[in-house]
Amino acid sequence: ADGAPFDYEAYDDAKTALHHAIENAGYAHVDVEASVIADKAHAHAVLRYVIDPGARCTFGEVTIEGASGMLADAVRARLKFAPGDVYSESATDDTQTALYAAGLFSSVRVDADRDTAATVIKVKISVARGDLNELRAGIGGGVDPLTYFIRGRLQYTRLAFLTPLTTLTGDLRPEYAFATDTCGFGLSCAEFRGRALVRLTQQDLFLTNVKGDVELGYEYMTLEAYTRTGPRSSLGVTWPLAERKLQLRVGWQYTYSLF
């Protein structure tokens, strides 16, 4: 502000902020030059910003590399702009964020062609999928008032299982529990628990960013004097709300237990 102590970083940051603000108003070729006129005798500095906005621009053709068919449709559904819209750098940034948030790609680039003086800005979107197969393993433990336990986890994930937007997940969780007062780590007194699950998840079920899932599994749990076993299944649909900061889930679960 006028009269505030001179701060070079504030002066330099203002140049960047001005550039982004004008670019987001549609001026893809804006040029901002900044300089400081210093009056040493009066300890006074004048900040001078010369702005050449150029012509106002619109978005043009959008090309997609690295995806085709259903996967390319998923990319187009997450565009935050359309050909003919007023150009905005924020729109390209938001598009890149949305594509990463979908969890479908390992890398995303959204490049607006501003190398020429054209007022119609073409956009190239380059995406790449990572490994389609992923295997994770882990081990952990815990203590409760009656037992202490160790457990393992083995999870396999396969992307593009049935369609480019379908994910298969297999999850195996074995566990051994030991009574805190009578049992050491011998397997003879260990209580085995565990479950195995298989889940199919469909991205963009009917609407963009809506996920549907179906799960089948089997549980085996020994607890003191009884054992519970049986299959389980579930269906669910998840909607993102409030710009993905909140999710609404509706589901159905069925469990059949034998004791």
mmCIF file of C-alpha atoms in Angstrom:
data_model
loop_
_atom_site.group_PDB
_atom_site.id
_atom_site.type_symbol
_atom_site.label_atom_id
_atom_site.label_comp_id
_atom_site.label_asym_id
_atom_site.label_seq_id
_atom_site.Cartn_x
_atom_site.Cartn_y
_atom_site.Cartn_z
ATOM 1 C CA ALA A 1 0.000 0.000 0.000
ATOM 2 C CA ASP A 2 1.051 3.637 -0.416
ATOM 3 C CA GLY A 3 3.250 4.649 2.515
ATOM 4 C CA ALA A 4 4.143 1.088 3.498
ATOM 5 C CA PRO A 5 7.811 0.112 3.860
ATOM 6 C CA PHE A 6 9.318 -1.046 0.578
ATOM 7 C CA ASP A 7 9.453 -4.829 0.278
ATOM 8 C CA TYR A 8 11.039 -6.293 -2.837
ATOM 9 C CA GLU A 9 9.194 -9.628 -2.530
ATOM 10 C CA ALA A 10 5.826 -7.861 -2.318
ATOM 11 C CA TYR A 11 6.725 -5.804 -5.404
ATOM 12 C CA ASP A 12 7.855 -8.906 -7.302
ATOM 13 C CA ASP A 13 4.837 -10.982 -6.209
ATOM 14 C CA ALA A 14 2.502 -8.238 -7.419
ATOM 15 C CA LYS A 15 3.888 -8.623 -10.926
ATOM 16 C CA THR A 16 3.010 -12.321 -10.917
ATOM 17 C CA ALA A 17 -0.438 -11.669 -9.446
ATOM 18 C CA LEU A 18 -1.185 -9.021 -12.070
ATOM 19 C CA HIS A 19 -0.089 -11.388 -14.836
ATOM 20 C CA HIS A 20 -2.334 -14.196 -13.587
ATOM 21 C CA ALA A 21 -5.337 -11.909 -13.025
ATOM 22 C CA ILE A 22 -5.192 -10.472 -16.554
ATOM 23 C CA GLU A 23 -4.496 -13.871 -18.106
ATOM 24 C CA ASN A 24 -7.538 -15.316 -16.314
ATOM 25 C CA ALA A 25 -9.620 -12.494 -17.803
ATOM 26 C CA GLY A 26 -8.903 -13.881 -21.272
ATOM 27 C CA TYR A 27 -5.630 -12.276 -22.281
ATOM 28 C CA ALA A 28 -3.382 -15.244 -23.021
ATOM 29 C CA HIS A 29 -0.552 -13.127 -24.422
ATOM 30 C CA VAL A 30 -0.364 -10.538 -21.663
ATOM 31 C CA ASP A 31 3.034 -9.012 -20.937
ATOM 32 C CA VAL A 32 3.791 -7.249 -17.658
ATOM 33 C CA GLU A 33 6.978 -5.230 -17.134
ATOM 34 C CA ALA A 34 7.818 -4.031 -13.653
ATOM 35 C CA SER A 35 10.378 -1.533 -12.426
ATOM 36 C CA VAL A 36 11.194 0.505 -9.324
ATOM 37 C CA ILE A 37 11.942 4.227 -9.464
ATOM 38 C CA ALA A 38 13.883 5.012 -6.274
ATOM 39 C CA ASP A 39 14.314 8.531 -4.854
ATOM 40 C CA LYS A 40 17.239 8.085 -2.486
ATOM 41 C CA ALA A 41 17.129 11.657 -1.168
ATOM 42 C CA HIS A 42 13.542 11.313 0.030
ATOM 43 C CA ALA A 43 13.679 7.565 0.801
ATOM 44 C CA HIS A 44 10.773 7.046 -1.575
ATOM 45 C CA ALA A 45 10.158 4.306 -4.145
ATOM 46 C CA VAL A 46 7.631 4.352 -6.967
ATOM 47 C CA LEU A 47 6.554 0.966 -8.356
ATOM 48 C CA ARG A 48 5.822 1.026 -12.067
ATOM 49 C CA TYR A 49 3.932 -1.722 -13.886
ATOM 50 C CA VAL A 50 3.535 -1.501 -17.665
ATOM 51 C CA ILE A 51 0.882 -3.901 -18.958
ATOM 52 C CA ASP A 52 0.353 -4.940 -22.573
ATOM 53 C CA PRO A 53 -2.654 -7.293 -22.463
ATOM 54 C CA GLY A 54 -2.763 -8.057 -26.171
ATOM 55 C CA ALA A 55 -5.956 -9.321 -27.760
ATOM 56 C CA ARG A 56 -8.588 -11.167 -25.754
ATOM 57 C CA CYS A 57 -8.547 -14.897 -26.505
ATOM 58 C CA THR A 58 -10.854 -17.894 -26.485
ATOM 59 C CA PHE A 59 -10.253 -21.614 -26.165
ATOM 60 C CA GLY A 60 -9.963 -23.572 -29.393
ATOM 61 C CA GLU A 61 -9.558 -27.205 -30.331
ATOM 62 C CA VAL A 62 -8.709 -29.695 -27.599
ATOM 63 C CA THR A 63 -6.570 -32.724 -28.488
ATOM 64 C CA ILE A 64 -5.980 -35.696 -26.187
ATOM 65 C CA GLU A 65 -2.885 -37.880 -26.256
ATOM 66 C CA GLY A 66 -2.470 -41.105 -24.317
ATOM 67 C CA ALA A 67 -6.156 -42.002 -24.080
ATOM 68 C CA SER A 68 -8.855 -43.192 -26.434
ATOM 69 C CA GLY A 69 -12.395 -44.482 -26.319
ATOM 70 C CA MET A 70 -13.966 -44.565 -22.855
ATOM 71 C CA LEU A 71 -10.795 -43.219 -21.259
ATOM 72 C CA ALA A 72 -10.737 -40.197 -23.583
ATOM 73 C CA ASP A 73 -14.410 -39.595 -22.789
ATOM 74 C CA ALA A 74 -13.494 -39.519 -19.093
ATOM 75 C CA VAL A 75 -10.867 -36.872 -19.860
ATOM 76 C CA ARG A 76 -13.349 -34.721 -21.820
ATOM 77 C CA ALA A 77 -15.911 -35.011 -19.032
ATOM 78 C CA ARG A 78 -13.438 -33.363 -16.641
ATOM 79 C CA LEU A 79 -12.608 -30.372 -18.820
ATOM 80 C CA LYS A 80 -13.293 -27.096 -17.000
ATOM 81 C CA PHE A 81 -13.672 -25.222 -20.283
ATOM 82 C CA ALA A 82 -15.120 -25.714 -23.745
ATOM 83 C CA PRO A 83 -14.031 -24.466 -27.185
ATOM 84 C CA GLY A 84 -15.290 -20.913 -27.553
ATOM 85 C CA ASP A 85 -15.052 -20.052 -23.850
ATOM 86 C CA VAL A 86 -12.997 -17.043 -22.832
ATOM 87 C CA TYR A 87 -9.429 -18.160 -22.157
ATOM 88 C CA SER A 88 -8.430 -18.642 -18.526
ATOM 89 C CA GLU A 89 -5.265 -20.099 -17.048
ATOM 90 C CA SER A 90 -7.241 -21.169 -13.977
ATOM 91 C CA ALA A 91 -9.465 -23.340 -16.188
ATOM 92 C CA THR A 92 -6.464 -25.298 -17.472
ATOM 93 C CA ASP A 93 -5.067 -25.659 -13.956
ATOM 94 C CA ASP A 94 -8.443 -26.850 -12.629
ATOM 95 C CA THR A 95 -8.661 -29.365 -15.473
ATOM 96 C CA GLN A 96 -5.278 -30.818 -14.584
ATOM 97 C CA THR A 97 -6.282 -31.055 -10.921
ATOM 98 C CA ALA A 98 -9.556 -32.813 -11.820
ATOM 99 C CA LEU A 99 -7.757 -35.351 -14.010
ATOM 100 C CA TYR A 100 -5.279 -36.204 -11.262
ATOM 101 C CA ALA A 101 -8.092 -36.458 -8.691
ATOM 102 C CA ALA A 102 -9.871 -39.076 -10.820
ATOM 103 C CA GLY A 103 -7.070 -41.516 -9.968
ATOM 104 C CA LEU A 104 -6.949 -42.841 -13.525
ATOM 105 C CA PHE A 105 -3.567 -41.473 -14.591
ATOM 106 C CA SER A 106 -0.038 -41.383 -13.232
ATOM 107 C CA SER A 107 0.843 -38.196 -15.128
ATOM 108 C CA VAL A 108 -1.213 -35.373 -16.635
ATOM 109 C CA ARG A 109 -0.145 -32.346 -18.696
ATOM 110 C CA VAL A 110 -2.502 -29.622 -19.911
ATOM 111 C CA ASP A 111 -0.638 -27.372 -22.349
ATOM 112 C CA ALA A 112 -2.184 -24.244 -23.872
ATOM 113 C CA ASP A 113 -0.484 -23.154 -27.110
ATOM 114 C CA ARG A 114 0.457 -19.536 -26.473
ATOM 115 C CA ASP A 115 3.564 -19.507 -28.650
ATOM 116 C CA THR A 116 1.770 -17.735 -31.477
ATOM 117 C CA ALA A 117 -0.216 -14.499 -31.499
ATOM 118 C CA ALA A 118 -3.434 -16.363 -32.340
ATOM 119 C CA THR A 119 -6.542 -15.354 -30.413
ATOM 120 C CA VAL A 120 -7.878 -18.931 -30.473
ATOM 121 C CA ILE A 121 -5.816 -20.993 -28.048
ATOM 122 C CA LYS A 122 -5.473 -24.679 -28.813
ATOM 123 C CA VAL A 123 -5.023 -27.039 -25.868
ATOM 124 C CA LYS A 124 -3.202 -30.377 -25.814
ATOM 125 C CA ILE A 125 -3.866 -32.780 -22.946
ATOM 126 C CA SER A 126 -1.314 -35.547 -22.460
ATOM 127 C CA VAL A 127 -2.102 -38.342 -20.022
ATOM 128 C CA ALA A 128 -0.355 -41.572 -19.120
ATOM 129 C CA ARG A 129 -1.430 -44.534 -17.077
ATOM 130 C CA GLY A 130 0.953 -46.086 -14.595
ATOM 131 C CA ASP A 131 1.362 -49.806 -14.049
ATOM 132 C CA LEU A 132 -1.961 -51.571 -14.417
ATOM 133 C CA ASN A 133 -1.006 -54.071 -11.708
ATOM 134 C CA GLU A 134 -0.096 -53.204 -8.129
ATOM 135 C CA LEU A 135 0.728 -55.475 -5.196
ATOM 136 C CA ARG A 136 0.958 -54.198 -1.619
ATOM 137 C CA ALA A 137 1.941 -56.102 1.518
ATOM 138 C CA GLY A 138 2.004 -55.010 5.132
ATOM 139 C CA ILE A 139 2.168 -56.225 8.706
ATOM 140 C CA GLY A 140 0.904 -54.687 11.942
ATOM 141 C CA GLY A 141 -0.287 -55.374 15.445
ATOM 142 C CA GLY A 142 -2.263 -54.074 18.366
ATOM 143 C CA VAL A 143 -3.473 -54.598 21.909
ATOM 144 C CA ASP A 144 -6.949 -54.537 23.462
ATOM 145 C CA PRO A 145 -8.006 -55.384 27.062
ATOM 146 C CA LEU A 146 -8.342 -59.106 26.309
ATOM 147 C CA THR A 147 -5.852 -59.849 23.541
ATOM 148 C CA TYR A 148 -2.839 -58.734 21.656
ATOM 149 C CA PHE A 149 -2.621 -59.581 17.985
ATOM 150 C CA ILE A 150 -0.525 -59.512 14.850
ATOM 151 C CA ARG A 151 -1.997 -59.186 11.413
ATOM 152 C CA GLY A 152 -0.905 -59.110 7.826
ATOM 153 C CA ARG A 153 -2.350 -57.638 4.695
ATOM 154 C CA LEU A 154 -1.903 -58.520 1.049
ATOM 155 C CA GLN A 155 -3.674 -56.380 -1.541
ATOM 156 C CA TYR A 156 -3.684 -56.735 -5.308
ATOM 157 C CA THR A 157 -5.091 -54.045 -7.591
ATOM 158 C CA ARG A 158 -5.730 -54.353 -11.308
ATOM 159 C CA LEU A 159 -6.687 -51.259 -13.299
ATOM 160 C CA ALA A 160 -8.695 -51.493 -16.543
ATOM 161 C CA PHE A 161 -10.038 -54.898 -15.544
ATOM 162 C CA LEU A 162 -13.242 -55.076 -17.582
ATOM 163 C CA THR A 163 -13.344 -51.566 -19.007
ATOM 164 C CA PRO A 164 -10.755 -48.755 -18.903
ATOM 165 C CA LEU A 165 -12.644 -47.349 -15.896
ATOM 166 C CA THR A 166 -13.051 -50.595 -13.917
ATOM 167 C CA THR A 167 -10.722 -51.522 -11.048
ATOM 168 C CA LEU A 168 -10.404 -54.987 -9.476
ATOM 169 C CA THR A 169 -9.105 -55.195 -5.909
ATOM 170 C CA GLY A 170 -8.316 -58.355 -3.946
ATOM 171 C CA ASP A 171 -7.672 -57.952 -0.220
ATOM 172 C CA LEU A 172 -6.447 -60.711 2.140
ATOM 173 C CA ARG A 173 -6.151 -59.955 5.895
ATOM 174 C CA PRO A 174 -5.003 -62.837 8.128
ATOM 175 C CA GLU A 175 -4.700 -62.244 11.883
ATOM 176 C CA TYR A 176 -3.622 -64.152 14.988
ATOM 177 C CA ALA A 177 -4.820 -63.052 18.449
ATOM 178 C CA PHE A 178 -3.379 -64.129 21.811
ATOM 179 C CA ALA A 179 -5.034 -63.848 25.231
ATOM 180 C CA THR A 180 -3.187 -61.319 27.367
ATOM 181 C CA ASP A 181 -3.441 -63.299 30.623
ATOM 182 C CA THR A 182 -2.895 -66.935 29.629
ATOM 183 C CA CYS A 183 -1.165 -67.105 26.258
ATOM 184 C CA GLY A 184 2.255 -66.368 24.880
ATOM 185 C CA PHE A 185 3.083 -66.346 21.202
ATOM 186 C CA GLY A 186 2.567 -70.058 20.720
ATOM 187 C CA LEU A 187 0.300 -70.927 17.798
ATOM 188 C CA SER A 188 -1.358 -73.652 19.887
ATOM 189 C CA CYS A 189 -3.342 -71.024 21.802
ATOM 190 C CA ALA A 190 -3.653 -68.486 19.010
ATOM 191 C CA GLU A 191 -7.078 -67.520 17.738
ATOM 192 C CA PHE A 192 -7.105 -67.175 13.971
ATOM 193 C CA ARG A 193 -9.095 -64.404 12.382
ATOM 194 C CA GLY A 194 -9.173 -63.219 8.855
ATOM 195 C CA ARG A 195 -11.106 -62.157 5.842
ATOM 196 C CA ALA A 196 -10.749 -62.191 2.077
ATOM 197 C CA LEU A 197 -12.453 -59.630 -0.134
ATOM 198 C CA VAL A 198 -12.807 -59.026 -3.853
ATOM 199 C CA ARG A 199 -14.098 -55.642 -5.002
ATOM 200 C CA LEU A 200 -15.018 -54.208 -8.405
ATOM 201 C CA THR A 201 -15.163 -50.416 -8.666
ATOM 202 C CA GLN A 202 -16.582 -48.578 -11.670
ATOM 203 C CA GLN A 203 -15.529 -44.966 -12.141
ATOM 204 C CA ASP A 204 -18.003 -42.554 -13.779
ATOM 205 C CA LEU A 205 -21.037 -44.726 -13.174
ATOM 206 C CA PHE A 206 -23.803 -42.898 -15.096
ATOM 207 C CA LEU A 207 -22.315 -39.501 -14.075
ATOM 208 C CA THR A 208 -18.813 -38.031 -13.921
ATOM 209 C CA ASN A 209 -16.951 -38.775 -10.673
ATOM 210 C CA VAL A 210 -19.719 -41.080 -9.411
ATOM 211 C CA LYS A 211 -18.296 -44.441 -8.316
ATOM 212 C CA GLY A 212 -20.154 -47.710 -8.043
ATOM 213 C CA ASP A 213 -18.746 -50.783 -6.337
ATOM 214 C CA VAL A 214 -19.656 -54.387 -5.655
ATOM 215 C CA GLU A 215 -17.849 -56.481 -3.059
ATOM 216 C CA LEU A 216 -17.789 -60.173 -2.214
ATOM 217 C CA GLY A 217 -15.912 -61.683 0.688
ATOM 218 C CA TYR A 218 -15.609 -64.302 3.366
ATOM 219 C CA GLU A 219 -14.849 -63.861 7.084
ATOM 220 C CA TYR A 220 -13.455 -66.273 9.654
ATOM 221 C CA MET A 221 -13.194 -65.147 13.276
ATOM 222 C CA THR A 222 -12.384 -67.097 16.430
ATOM 223 C CA LEU A 223 -13.213 -65.269 19.644
ATOM 224 C CA GLU A 224 -12.810 -67.107 22.970
ATOM 225 C CA ALA A 225 -15.376 -69.920 23.014
ATOM 226 C CA TYR A 226 -16.925 -69.572 19.594
ATOM 227 C CA THR A 227 -16.082 -69.228 15.918
ATOM 228 C CA ARG A 228 -17.978 -67.114 13.427
ATOM 229 C CA THR A 229 -17.674 -67.710 9.695
ATOM 230 C CA GLY A 230 -19.623 -66.730 6.644
ATOM 231 C CA PRO A 231 -19.822 -64.818 3.393
ATOM 232 C CA ARG A 232 -20.501 -61.120 3.001
ATOM 233 C CA SER A 233 -21.388 -58.885 0.079
ATOM 234 C CA SER A 234 -22.143 -55.253 -0.535
ATOM 235 C CA LEU A 235 -23.204 -52.782 -3.205
ATOM 236 C CA GLY A 236 -22.550 -49.058 -3.047
ATOM 237 C CA VAL A 237 -22.647 -45.796 -4.964
ATOM 238 C CA THR A 238 -20.594 -42.734 -3.977
ATOM 239 C CA TRP A 239 -21.265 -39.155 -5.078
ATOM 240 C CA PRO A 240 -18.704 -36.372 -4.575
ATOM 241 C CA LEU A 241 -20.199 -33.212 -3.065
ATOM 242 C CA ALA A 242 -18.870 -29.692 -2.393
ATOM 243 C CA GLU A 243 -16.109 -29.892 -5.016
ATOM 244 C CA ARG A 244 -15.016 -33.347 -3.820
ATOM 245 C CA LYS A 245 -14.500 -32.187 -0.225
ATOM 246 C CA LEU A 246 -17.492 -34.252 0.922
ATOM 247 C CA GLN A 247 -18.835 -37.578 -0.288
ATOM 248 C CA LEU A 248 -22.320 -39.044 -0.094
ATOM 249 C CA ARG A 249 -22.513 -42.824 -0.102
ATOM 250 C CA VAL A 250 -25.570 -45.049 -0.400
ATOM 251 C CA GLY A 251 -25.041 -48.768 0.010
ATOM 252 C CA TRP A 252 -26.443 -52.176 0.866
ATOM 253 C CA GLN A 253 -24.605 -54.871 2.797
ATOM 254 C CA TYR A 254 -25.475 -58.518 3.345
ATOM 255 C CA THR A 255 -23.726 -60.840 5.787
ATOM 256 C CA TYR A 256 -24.541 -64.481 6.505
ATOM 257 C CA SER A 257 -22.839 -65.804 9.665
ATOM 258 C CA LEU A 258 -22.484 -69.314 11.031
ATOM 259 C CA PHE A 259 -21.564 -69.810 14.705
#
